[in-house]
Amino acid sequence: MEFEPVIGLEVHAQLLTKSKIFCSCSSAFGASPNQNTCPVCLGLPGVLPVLNRQVVHFAIKAALALNCAIQKKSIWARKNYFYPDLPKGYQISQYEEPLALGGWLDVPIDGKNKRVQLTRIHMEEDAGKLLHEHGDETVSHVDLNRAGVPLIEIVSEPEIRSAAEAAEYLRQMRSILRYCGVCDGNMDEGSMRCDANVSIRPVGSEKFGTKVELKNMNSFKFVEKAIEYEIERQKAAIAAGEKIVQETRLWDSKRGVTESMRSKEQAHDYRYFPDPDLVPLLVDEKWIEFVKKEMPELAPARAARFAREYQIPEYDAQVLTVEKTMADYFEEAVKAYPAGPKKISNWIMTELLRELKNGGIEIEQSKISPRQIAKLIELIDSGSISGKIAKTVFEEMFQTGKDAEAIIKEKNLVQVSDTGSIEKVIDAVIAANPKQLEQYRSGKDKLFGFFVGQVMKEMKGQGNPTVVNELLKKKLSS
Ligand code: ADP
Ligand code: ZN
Ligand code: MG
């Protein structure tokens, strides 16, 4: 029997507020353990939560960007469970009445957009963290800096059909959240996390199979691998006559397998009820309109505008706009050298992206500014340096952050275009290769390339290729 995967994703995104959701502690990452805590986020008896307005603002912004319907009234709920990183014994979340319903995300797949419907977005507080990194396996340490950091949870409908689609969904989601400025999307630091729900069913069947929830995947690559593994595991289990049990499984990235963690708890295990410490949250039309006004141009709109305004291929426009920082970089470079959008796009998409990848850094950490890359391209266009030399110059710019002109001057890399000096080299090359000259003149056209190569070699790559070609043709045929 042939099976088809059914996948629904739950994304948790930490919001970029300065303080936590129900107290004024800093929500910054990286402080020393338990530095950012107070009686409220430590869950001491008698304290009361006070809602951070900015959390709601950011959550509305994300919900609007994801085409959701904002609920005028939503309710805070207590989700009760015991765990050492949750001092109150419950997490404040939203349950029956979340902030936003519906919505969708367009996911580019094989050159087309697949629209994945969303179920809901709600707000909640993050839990603390248990640390086991002190070499002593009998001890756990609790760090409550993260307790009370604001989160939104974005739940998709089970409409995703492959591991690759899931990874692309997450890339698009990250792009949108970053564009809106509500989440930094940093999966290493846990500011964007994903649980994947995976089941399989016979192709053609309407009924869903039993789902397994995968946790603990902190990169797009791991999400994709974990889902791939899980699909195959379920297929094999069914083929062996086993039943899939509803459970939570953890992805072990070292071994490349998912492992059962616990049987999946049901909603009633959490004994949800409205939090008596918090009044219902009311969001009026005015607030929604206010947030709409500050909505930035998002990636799809920006890609369409890039293609139209700068006359670059749609593919380029799409690659350049996935990250807001890269789109900003491109536009700044074009402003500095309006004559060459397509060339700027090429340099960013090939040279710059490659170096960034090799260096393992983001574009905002690049030592080459948009203005500098624009200048480099202008120098090629004006014939000061060849494209080949430019690549060497670029590498040095990337390492040092120096201007192209400074490097060209320092290393004496200016392109030689003057016919006198080029002719001299050509004469010498022809004189040194009489055999090839004879063969060329007797019809072996291919040898032209040989002569160009020799001349360029003599000139250390600095000869202007157009002039070299022209003069060579003349000299070889005379
Ligand atoms: P739970 O109550 O177990 O958390 P939900 O109905 O809230 O389940 O769904 C959680 C996530 O699981 C959603 O993203 C949803 O799309 C997905 N999902 C639900 N049923 C299935 C299924 N049979 N296979 C795969 N994913 C599913
Ligand atoms: Zn606090
Ligand atoms: Mg759920």
Short mmCIF file of C-alpha atoms and ligand atoms in Angstrom, two decimals:
data_model
loop_
_atom_site.label_atom_id
_atom_site.label_comp_id
_atom_site.label_asym_id
_atom_site.label_seq_id
_atom_site.Cartn_x
_atom_site.Cartn_y
_atom_site.Cartn_z
CA MET A 1 0.00 0.00 0.00
CA GLU A 2 1.18 3.51 -0.72
CA PHE A 3 1.14 6.03 2.12
CA GLU A 4 0.99 9.79 2.26
CA PRO A 5 2.39 11.91 5.13
CA VAL A 6 0.14 14.38 6.96
CA ILE A 7 1.96 17.09 8.89
CA GLY A 8 0.83 19.98 11.08
CA LEU A 9 3.32 22.37 12.71
CA GLU A 10 3.21 24.26 15.97
CA VAL A 11 5.69 27.13 15.98
CA HIS A 12 6.67 28.92 19.16
CA ALA A 13 8.16 32.36 18.62
CA GLN A 14 9.63 34.51 21.39
CA LEU A 15 8.55 38.10 21.01
CA LEU A 16 11.17 40.84 20.97
CA THR A 17 9.82 42.85 23.87
CA LYS A 18 12.36 44.29 26.30
CA SER A 19 10.57 42.90 29.32
CA LYS A 20 8.65 39.73 30.13
CA ILE A 21 4.95 39.20 29.57
CA PHE A 22 3.65 39.60 33.14
CA CYS A 23 6.47 41.38 35.00
CA SER A 24 9.13 43.99 34.28
CA CYS A 25 12.13 41.64 34.26
CA SER A 26 14.38 41.81 31.21
CA SER A 27 13.66 39.19 28.58
CA ALA A 28 17.15 39.42 27.05
CA PHE A 29 18.94 36.20 26.18
CA GLY A 30 22.32 35.35 27.67
CA ALA A 31 22.21 36.83 31.19
CA SER A 32 23.77 34.79 33.97
CA PRO A 33 21.39 32.18 35.43
CA ASN A 34 18.40 33.54 37.36
CA GLN A 35 19.60 37.14 36.99
CA ASN A 36 16.37 38.18 35.26
CA THR A 37 13.85 37.05 37.85
CA CYS A 38 11.44 38.57 40.37
CA PRO A 39 8.66 37.26 42.66
CA VAL A 40 6.21 37.22 39.71
CA CYS A 41 8.22 35.07 37.32
CA LEU A 42 9.56 32.96 40.19
CA GLY A 43 5.92 32.15 40.94
CA LEU A 44 6.03 33.17 44.59
CA PRO A 45 2.71 33.08 46.45
CA GLY A 46 0.51 36.17 46.43
CA VAL A 47 1.93 37.90 43.36
CA LEU A 48 -0.20 39.13 40.48
CA PRO A 49 0.59 39.19 36.76
CA VAL A 50 0.36 42.51 34.88
CA LEU A 51 0.05 42.16 31.11
CA ASN A 52 2.75 43.80 28.96
CA ARG A 53 0.90 45.82 26.31
CA GLN A 54 3.73 45.48 23.79
CA VAL A 55 3.33 41.70 23.77
CA VAL A 56 -0.22 42.08 22.49
CA HIS A 57 0.93 44.67 19.97
CA PHE A 58 3.56 42.30 18.53
CA ALA A 59 1.17 39.35 18.56
CA ILE A 60 -1.44 41.34 16.62
CA LYS A 61 1.23 42.35 14.14
CA ALA A 62 2.29 38.76 13.52
CA ALA A 63 -1.33 37.65 13.27
CA LEU A 64 -2.14 40.34 10.70
CA ALA A 65 0.95 39.46 8.67
CA LEU A 66 -0.29 35.86 8.65
CA ASN A 67 -3.78 36.88 7.51
CA CYS A 68 -5.53 35.83 10.73
CA ALA A 69 -8.75 37.25 12.14
CA ILE A 70 -8.01 39.07 15.41
CA GLN A 71 -10.54 38.22 18.13
CA LYS A 72 -12.02 41.28 19.83
CA LYS A 73 -12.01 39.35 23.09
CA SER A 74 -9.62 36.65 24.17
CA ILE A 75 -9.20 34.84 27.46
CA TRP A 76 -6.11 33.95 29.48
CA ALA A 77 -6.09 30.36 30.68
CA ARG A 78 -4.06 28.31 33.09
CA LYS A 79 -2.47 25.20 31.67
CA ASN A 80 -1.64 23.07 34.68
CA TYR A 81 1.26 20.67 34.79
CA PHE A 82 4.18 19.92 37.04
CA TYR A 83 7.73 20.42 35.91
CA PRO A 84 10.74 21.87 37.74
CA ASP A 85 11.13 24.67 35.17
CA LEU A 86 7.58 25.89 35.89
CA PRO A 87 7.54 27.26 39.43
CA LYS A 88 3.84 28.26 39.50
CA GLY A 89 2.71 24.76 38.54
CA TYR A 90 0.84 26.25 35.59
CA GLN A 91 1.62 28.16 32.44
CA ILE A 92 -0.45 31.21 31.57
CA SER A 93 -1.64 30.67 28.01
CA GLN A 94 -4.76 31.07 25.91
CA TYR A 95 -6.96 28.11 25.16
CA GLU A 96 -10.62 28.25 24.20
CA GLU A 97 -10.51 31.87 23.09
CA PRO A 98 -7.13 32.71 21.56
CA LEU A 99 -6.04 36.09 20.18
CA ALA A 100 -6.36 35.11 16.53
CA LEU A 101 -8.08 32.51 14.36
CA GLY A 102 -7.57 31.27 10.81
CA GLY A 103 -5.05 32.84 8.50
CA TRP A 104 -2.66 31.27 6.06
CA LEU A 105 0.94 31.12 4.89
CA ASP A 106 1.99 30.81 1.25
CA VAL A 107 4.86 28.38 0.85
CA PRO A 108 6.83 28.35 -2.40
CA ILE A 109 7.18 24.77 -3.65
CA ASP A 110 8.51 23.82 -7.09
CA GLY A 111 8.01 27.34 -8.38
CA LYS A 112 4.39 27.54 -7.19
CA ASN A 113 2.82 28.76 -3.97
CA LYS A 114 1.10 26.27 -1.73
CA ARG A 115 -1.27 27.92 0.72
CA VAL A 116 -1.17 26.32 4.17
CA GLN A 117 -4.12 27.28 6.38
CA LEU A 118 -3.49 28.22 9.99
CA THR A 119 -5.69 27.20 12.87
CA ARG A 120 -4.90 29.86 15.43
CA ILE A 121 -2.34 32.06 17.14
CA HIS A 122 -2.28 32.49 20.87
CA MET A 123 -0.01 34.18 23.39
CA GLU A 124 1.59 32.51 26.36
CA GLU A 125 4.55 32.69 28.71
CA ASP A 126 7.69 30.64 28.20
CA ALA A 127 8.91 28.26 30.90
CA GLY A 128 12.37 28.24 32.49
CA LYS A 129 15.18 25.94 31.48
CA LEU A 130 16.82 22.94 33.11
CA LEU A 131 20.58 22.77 32.67
CA HIS A 132 22.49 19.52 32.74
CA GLU A 133 25.80 20.79 31.56
CA HIS A 134 27.93 20.60 34.67
CA GLY A 135 29.34 17.18 34.08
CA ASP A 136 27.44 15.68 37.01
CA GLU A 137 24.60 13.56 35.69
CA THR A 138 22.91 13.30 39.06
CA VAL A 139 22.24 17.05 39.26
CA SER A 140 19.94 19.41 37.32
CA HIS A 141 20.14 23.18 37.59
CA VAL A 142 17.18 25.47 37.06
CA ASP A 143 17.52 28.78 35.23
CA LEU A 144 14.35 30.88 35.35
CA ASN A 145 15.53 33.74 33.13
CA ARG A 146 13.30 32.40 30.39
CA ALA A 147 10.27 31.95 32.64
CA GLY A 148 7.76 34.58 31.57
CA VAL A 149 9.39 35.51 28.26
CA PRO A 150 6.49 36.19 25.86
CA LEU A 151 5.66 33.65 23.17
CA ILE A 152 3.18 33.31 20.40
CA GLU A 153 2.22 29.85 19.30
CA ILE A 154 1.22 29.53 15.66
CA VAL A 155 -0.68 26.34 14.88
CA SER A 156 -1.11 25.12 11.32
CA GLU A 157 -3.80 22.87 9.93
CA PRO A 158 -2.55 19.38 9.00
CA GLU A 159 -2.02 20.41 5.37
CA ILE A 160 1.70 19.91 4.94
CA ARG A 161 2.59 16.83 2.90
CA SER A 162 6.36 16.35 3.08
CA ALA A 163 9.40 17.09 5.20
CA ALA A 164 10.67 19.51 2.56
CA GLU A 165 7.36 21.42 2.64
CA ALA A 166 7.60 21.64 6.42
CA ALA A 167 11.11 23.11 6.21
CA GLU A 168 10.01 25.64 3.60
CA TYR A 169 6.97 26.56 5.70
CA LEU A 170 9.33 27.34 8.58
CA ARG A 171 11.62 29.42 6.37
CA GLN A 172 8.67 31.51 5.22
CA MET A 173 7.36 31.81 8.75
CA ARG A 174 10.75 32.97 10.00
CA SER A 175 11.01 35.51 7.20
CA ILE A 176 7.61 37.01 8.04
CA LEU A 177 8.25 37.20 11.78
CA ARG A 178 11.61 38.85 11.16
CA TYR A 179 10.15 41.29 8.62
CA CYS A 180 7.59 42.34 11.20
CA GLY A 181 10.33 42.78 13.78
CA VAL A 182 8.42 40.70 16.33
CA CYS A 183 10.88 37.78 16.64
CA ASP A 184 14.55 37.39 15.76
CA GLY A 185 13.95 33.86 14.45
CA ASN A 186 17.10 32.58 16.08
CA MET A 187 16.62 28.83 16.26
CA ASP A 188 19.99 28.18 17.96
CA GLU A 189 19.00 30.33 20.91
CA GLY A 190 15.51 28.88 20.97
CA SER A 191 13.71 32.08 20.06
CA MET A 192 11.93 30.16 17.33
CA ARG A 193 11.01 26.53 18.03
CA CYS A 194 8.89 24.01 16.25
CA ASP A 195 6.93 20.90 17.16
CA ALA A 196 5.95 18.75 14.24
CA ASN A 197 2.89 16.49 14.26
CA VAL A 198 3.31 13.64 11.83
CA SER A 199 1.01 10.85 10.71
CA ILE A 200 0.61 8.79 7.57
CA ARG A 201 -2.46 7.49 5.75
CA PRO A 202 -3.11 5.36 2.68
CA VAL A 203 -3.10 7.50 -0.46
CA GLY A 204 -6.71 8.36 -1.32
CA SER A 205 -7.94 7.96 2.25
CA GLU A 206 -9.69 10.93 3.87
CA LYS A 207 -9.23 9.75 7.41
CA PHE A 208 -6.16 10.87 9.33
CA GLY A 209 -3.84 8.37 10.94
CA THR A 210 -2.65 8.54 14.55
CA LYS A 211 -0.21 11.39 14.96
CA VAL A 212 3.12 11.52 16.68
CA GLU A 213 4.48 14.78 18.02
CA LEU A 214 8.19 15.52 17.41
CA LYS A 215 10.07 17.90 19.66
CA ASN A 216 13.60 19.13 20.17
CA MET A 217 14.52 20.22 16.66
CA ASN A 218 16.53 23.42 16.67
CA SER A 219 17.27 23.96 12.99
CA PHE A 220 15.42 23.74 9.69
CA LYS A 221 17.68 20.88 8.71
CA PHE A 222 16.82 18.89 11.83
CA VAL A 223 13.09 19.46 11.37
CA GLU A 224 13.36 18.10 7.85
CA LYS A 225 15.47 15.11 8.90
CA ALA A 226 13.33 14.27 11.92
CA ILE A 227 10.12 14.32 9.85
CA GLU A 228 11.73 12.23 7.09
CA TYR A 229 12.87 9.70 9.64
CA GLU A 230 9.49 9.63 11.36
CA ILE A 231 7.58 9.05 8.10
CA GLU A 232 9.78 6.07 7.28
CA ARG A 233 9.54 4.74 10.84
CA GLN A 234 5.73 4.84 10.71
CA LYS A 235 5.64 3.18 7.28
CA ALA A 236 7.89 0.39 8.53
CA ALA A 237 5.83 -0.05 11.69
CA ILE A 238 2.59 -0.36 9.74
CA ALA A 239 4.20 -2.75 7.25
CA ALA A 240 5.24 -4.89 10.23
CA GLY A 241 1.66 -4.99 11.44
CA GLU A 242 2.23 -2.64 14.39
CA LYS A 243 -0.06 0.15 15.50
CA ILE A 244 1.13 3.75 15.72
CA VAL A 245 0.67 5.04 19.25
CA GLN A 246 -0.03 8.68 19.97
CA GLU A 247 3.11 9.88 21.70
CA THR A 248 5.74 12.57 21.92
CA ARG A 249 9.11 11.67 20.41
CA LEU A 250 12.41 13.50 20.68
CA TRP A 251 14.78 14.00 17.78
CA ASP A 252 18.32 12.82 18.55
CA SER A 253 20.44 14.75 16.07
CA LYS A 254 23.62 12.81 16.86
CA ARG A 255 22.10 9.44 16.06
CA GLY A 256 19.61 10.73 13.49
CA VAL A 257 16.61 8.98 15.04
CA THR A 258 13.44 9.92 16.92
CA GLU A 259 12.90 8.32 20.32
CA SER A 260 9.79 7.95 22.41
CA MET A 261 9.72 10.46 25.27
CA ARG A 262 6.24 10.03 26.72
CA SER A 263 2.74 9.12 25.72
CA LYS A 264 1.07 12.28 24.48
CA GLU A 265 -0.99 14.06 27.11
CA GLN A 266 -4.57 14.97 26.26
CA ALA A 267 -5.96 18.48 26.66
CA HIS A 268 -7.96 17.40 29.73
CA ASP A 269 -4.73 16.35 31.45
CA TYR A 270 -3.90 20.05 31.68
CA ARG A 271 -7.14 21.00 33.47
CA TYR A 272 -7.35 24.29 31.60
CA PHE A 273 -9.44 27.01 33.19
CA PRO A 274 -9.65 30.81 32.80
CA ASP A 275 -6.97 32.56 34.84
CA PRO A 276 -8.79 34.43 37.63
CA ASP A 277 -5.86 36.86 37.97
CA LEU A 278 -6.28 38.32 34.49
CA VAL A 279 -9.28 40.07 32.97
CA PRO A 280 -10.35 39.19 29.41
CA LEU A 281 -8.18 40.85 26.80
CA LEU A 282 -10.10 43.31 24.63
CA VAL A 283 -8.65 44.47 21.32
CA ASP A 284 -10.61 47.20 19.54
CA GLU A 285 -10.66 48.14 15.87
CA LYS A 286 -8.57 51.24 16.58
CA TRP A 287 -5.73 49.15 17.93
CA ILE A 288 -5.84 46.82 14.95
CA GLU A 289 -5.83 49.78 12.53
CA PHE A 290 -2.88 51.28 14.40
CA VAL A 291 -0.87 48.09 14.00
CA LYS A 292 -1.86 47.80 10.32
CA LYS A 293 -0.41 51.23 9.65
CA GLU A 294 3.04 50.20 10.85
CA MET A 295 3.05 46.93 8.91
CA PRO A 296 6.15 46.82 6.70
CA GLU A 297 6.15 45.71 3.08
CA LEU A 298 6.47 41.91 3.42
CA ALA A 299 8.62 39.62 1.30
CA PRO A 300 6.12 38.66 -1.46
CA ALA A 301 5.12 42.28 -2.10
CA ARG A 302 8.72 43.38 -1.97
CA ALA A 303 9.80 40.66 -4.41
CA ALA A 304 7.13 41.74 -6.88
CA ARG A 305 8.24 45.35 -6.56
CA PHE A 306 11.94 44.46 -7.00
CA ALA A 307 11.19 42.58 -10.22
CA ARG A 308 9.13 45.48 -11.56
CA GLU A 309 11.16 48.43 -10.33
CA TYR A 310 14.68 47.09 -10.88
CA GLN A 311 13.95 44.84 -13.85
CA ILE A 312 15.57 41.81 -12.23
CA PRO A 313 14.33 38.23 -12.77
CA GLU A 314 11.61 37.02 -10.41
CA TYR A 315 13.96 34.35 -9.13
CA ASP A 316 16.51 36.97 -8.08
CA ALA A 317 13.82 39.10 -6.52
CA GLN A 318 12.61 36.19 -4.45
CA VAL A 319 16.05 35.16 -3.20
CA LEU A 320 16.93 38.76 -2.33
CA THR A 321 13.77 39.38 -0.33
CA VAL A 322 13.56 36.25 1.86
CA GLU A 323 15.55 38.12 4.50
CA LYS A 324 14.64 41.72 5.16
CA THR A 325 18.28 42.51 5.91
CA MET A 326 19.36 41.25 2.49
CA ALA A 327 16.58 43.12 0.70
CA ASP A 328 17.63 46.30 2.52
CA TYR A 329 21.26 45.64 1.54
CA PHE A 330 20.35 45.24 -2.12
CA GLU A 331 18.26 48.40 -2.21
CA GLU A 332 21.00 50.44 -0.58
CA ALA A 333 23.55 49.16 -3.09
CA VAL A 334 21.23 50.02 -5.98
CA LYS A 335 20.79 53.50 -4.57
CA ALA A 336 24.58 53.91 -4.58
CA TYR A 337 24.89 52.66 -8.17
CA PRO A 338 21.53 52.84 -9.93
CA ALA A 339 22.98 51.72 -13.29
CA GLY A 340 23.42 48.09 -12.31
CA PRO A 341 20.64 46.35 -10.34
CA LYS A 342 21.06 43.03 -12.15
CA LYS A 343 24.83 43.09 -11.66
CA ILE A 344 24.41 43.96 -8.00
CA SER A 345 21.95 41.12 -7.66
CA ASN A 346 24.45 38.72 -9.28
CA TRP A 347 27.26 39.76 -6.97
CA ILE A 348 25.12 39.42 -3.87
CA MET A 349 23.63 36.08 -4.91
CA THR A 350 26.90 34.45 -5.92
CA GLU A 351 30.02 36.01 -4.40
CA LEU A 352 28.59 37.58 -1.26
CA LEU A 353 26.27 34.71 -0.35
CA ARG A 354 29.09 32.21 -0.83
CA GLU A 355 31.48 34.13 1.41
CA LEU A 356 28.78 34.63 4.06
CA LYS A 357 28.08 30.93 4.02
CA ASN A 358 31.77 30.02 4.24
CA GLY A 359 32.24 32.46 7.08
CA GLY A 360 29.06 31.29 8.80
CA ILE A 361 27.82 34.87 9.23
CA GLU A 362 24.71 36.88 8.40
CA ILE A 363 24.62 39.71 5.91
CA GLU A 364 24.32 42.30 8.67
CA GLN A 365 27.77 41.21 9.90
CA SER A 366 29.36 41.56 6.48
CA LYS A 367 32.38 43.87 6.45
CA ILE A 368 31.49 44.97 2.92
CA SER A 369 28.88 47.70 2.97
CA PRO A 370 26.26 48.03 0.21
CA ARG A 371 27.98 51.21 -0.96
CA GLN A 372 31.31 49.35 -1.24
CA ILE A 373 29.94 46.51 -3.31
CA ALA A 374 28.22 49.05 -5.56
CA LYS A 375 31.54 50.84 -6.06
CA LEU A 376 33.30 47.60 -6.98
CA ILE A 377 30.73 46.91 -9.69
CA GLU A 378 31.02 50.46 -10.96
CA LEU A 379 34.79 49.94 -11.30
CA ILE A 380 34.20 46.85 -13.46
CA ASP A 381 31.68 48.69 -15.62
CA SER A 382 34.02 51.60 -16.19
CA GLY A 383 36.80 49.21 -17.26
CA SER A 384 39.14 50.05 -14.38
CA ILE A 385 39.35 46.38 -13.41
CA SER A 386 38.34 43.14 -15.08
CA GLY A 387 35.63 40.91 -13.68
CA LYS A 388 38.28 38.37 -12.82
CA ILE A 389 40.41 40.80 -10.85
CA ALA A 390 37.26 42.06 -9.19
CA LYS A 391 36.75 38.66 -7.63
CA THR A 392 40.19 38.80 -6.01
CA VAL A 393 39.50 42.34 -4.84
CA PHE A 394 36.14 41.22 -3.48
CA GLU A 395 37.67 38.46 -1.41
CA GLU A 396 40.03 40.91 0.21
CA MET A 397 37.23 43.39 0.79
CA PHE A 398 35.26 40.65 2.51
CA GLN A 399 38.17 39.84 4.80
CA THR A 400 39.25 43.39 5.61
CA GLY A 401 36.36 45.74 4.88
CA LYS A 402 38.68 47.96 2.82
CA ASP A 403 37.41 49.94 -0.18
CA ALA A 404 37.93 48.37 -3.60
CA GLU A 405 39.92 51.38 -4.79
CA ALA A 406 42.35 51.12 -1.90
CA ILE A 407 43.00 47.44 -2.61
CA ILE A 408 43.42 48.03 -6.35
CA LYS A 409 45.92 50.78 -5.67
CA GLU A 410 47.79 48.89 -3.00
CA LYS A 411 48.18 45.78 -5.13
CA ASN A 412 48.54 47.61 -8.41
CA LEU A 413 45.64 45.74 -9.99
CA VAL A 414 44.38 48.42 -12.36
CA GLN A 415 43.32 47.01 -15.68
CA VAL A 416 45.61 47.81 -18.60
CA SER A 417 43.69 49.07 -21.60
CA ASP A 418 46.29 51.10 -23.44
CA THR A 419 46.99 49.55 -26.82
CA GLY A 420 50.72 50.32 -26.82
CA SER A 421 51.61 48.12 -23.87
CA ILE A 422 49.19 45.37 -24.88
CA GLU A 423 50.63 45.26 -28.41
CA LYS A 424 54.11 44.84 -27.00
CA VAL A 425 53.05 41.77 -25.07
CA ILE A 426 51.16 40.35 -28.04
CA ASP A 427 54.22 40.72 -30.29
CA ALA A 428 56.37 38.92 -27.75
CA VAL A 429 53.85 36.08 -27.36
CA ILE A 430 53.51 35.61 -31.11
CA ALA A 431 57.29 35.61 -31.54
CA ALA A 432 57.67 32.98 -28.83
CA ASN A 433 55.10 30.61 -30.36
CA PRO A 434 55.82 30.29 -34.10
CA LYS A 435 54.41 26.75 -34.32
CA GLN A 436 51.03 27.71 -32.91
CA LEU A 437 50.98 30.77 -35.14
CA GLU A 438 51.45 28.60 -38.21
CA GLN A 439 48.73 26.17 -37.13
CA TYR A 440 46.35 29.03 -36.39
CA ARG A 441 46.94 30.59 -39.78
CA SER A 442 46.38 27.25 -41.47
CA GLY A 443 42.87 27.11 -40.01
CA LYS A 444 43.11 25.87 -36.44
CA ASP A 445 40.84 28.62 -35.04
CA LYS A 446 40.73 27.08 -31.61
CA LEU A 447 44.28 28.28 -30.98
CA PHE A 448 42.97 31.81 -30.61
CA GLY A 449 42.09 30.98 -27.04
CA PHE A 450 45.63 29.78 -26.47
CA PHE A 451 47.04 33.15 -27.53
CA VAL A 452 44.56 35.08 -25.37
CA GLY A 453 45.57 32.91 -22.43
CA GLN A 454 49.28 33.53 -23.01
CA VAL A 455 48.82 37.29 -23.26
CA MET A 456 46.67 37.41 -20.14
CA LYS A 457 49.20 35.30 -18.31
CA GLU A 458 52.01 37.68 -19.25
CA MET A 459 49.87 40.59 -18.10
CA LYS A 460 48.97 38.88 -14.80
CA GLY A 461 45.31 39.02 -15.70
CA GLN A 462 45.32 42.79 -15.91
CA GLY A 463 44.87 43.16 -19.66
CA ASN A 464 41.51 44.53 -20.73
CA PRO A 465 39.95 41.45 -22.35
CA THR A 466 38.10 43.38 -25.04
CA VAL A 467 41.22 45.24 -26.16
CA VAL A 468 43.37 42.10 -25.98
CA ASN A 469 40.91 40.20 -28.15
CA GLU A 470 40.65 42.94 -30.73
CA LEU A 471 44.38 43.50 -31.05
CA LEU A 472 45.17 39.78 -31.14
CA LYS A 473 42.72 39.18 -33.97
CA LYS A 474 44.33 41.91 -35.98
CA LYS A 475 47.91 40.80 -35.30
CA LEU A 476 47.30 37.08 -35.88
CA SER A 477 45.67 37.61 -39.23
CA SER A 478 48.19 40.14 -40.53
P1 ADP B 1 -3.33 18.30 20.28
O1 ADP B 1 -4.57 18.60 21.04
O2 ADP B 1 -2.87 16.90 20.36
O3 ADP B 1 -2.24 19.30 20.52
P2 ADP B 1 -4.30 19.65 17.96
O4 ADP B 1 -5.59 19.28 17.34
O5 ADP B 1 -4.20 20.88 18.79
O6 ADP B 1 -3.74 18.40 18.74
O7 ADP B 1 -3.28 19.78 16.79
C1 ADP B 1 -1.96 20.08 17.01
C2 ADP B 1 -1.23 20.07 15.69
O8 ADP B 1 -1.28 18.76 15.14
C3 ADP B 1 -1.83 20.96 14.63
O9 ADP B 1 -0.77 21.60 13.96
C4 ADP B 1 -2.57 20.03 13.72
O10 ADP B 1 -2.57 20.50 12.39
C5 ADP B 1 -1.76 18.77 13.81
N1 ADP B 1 -2.51 17.53 13.58
C6 ADP B 1 -3.71 17.22 14.07
N2 ADP B 1 -4.07 15.98 13.68
C7 ADP B 1 -3.04 15.48 12.95
C8 ADP B 1 -2.78 14.24 12.28
N3 ADP B 1 -3.64 13.23 12.31
N4 ADP B 1 -1.60 14.13 11.63
C9 ADP B 1 -0.71 15.11 11.61
N5 ADP B 1 -0.89 16.29 12.21
C10 ADP B 1 -2.04 16.48 12.89
ZN ZN B 2 10.00 38.77 36.73
MG MG B 3 -2.46 21.52 20.64
#
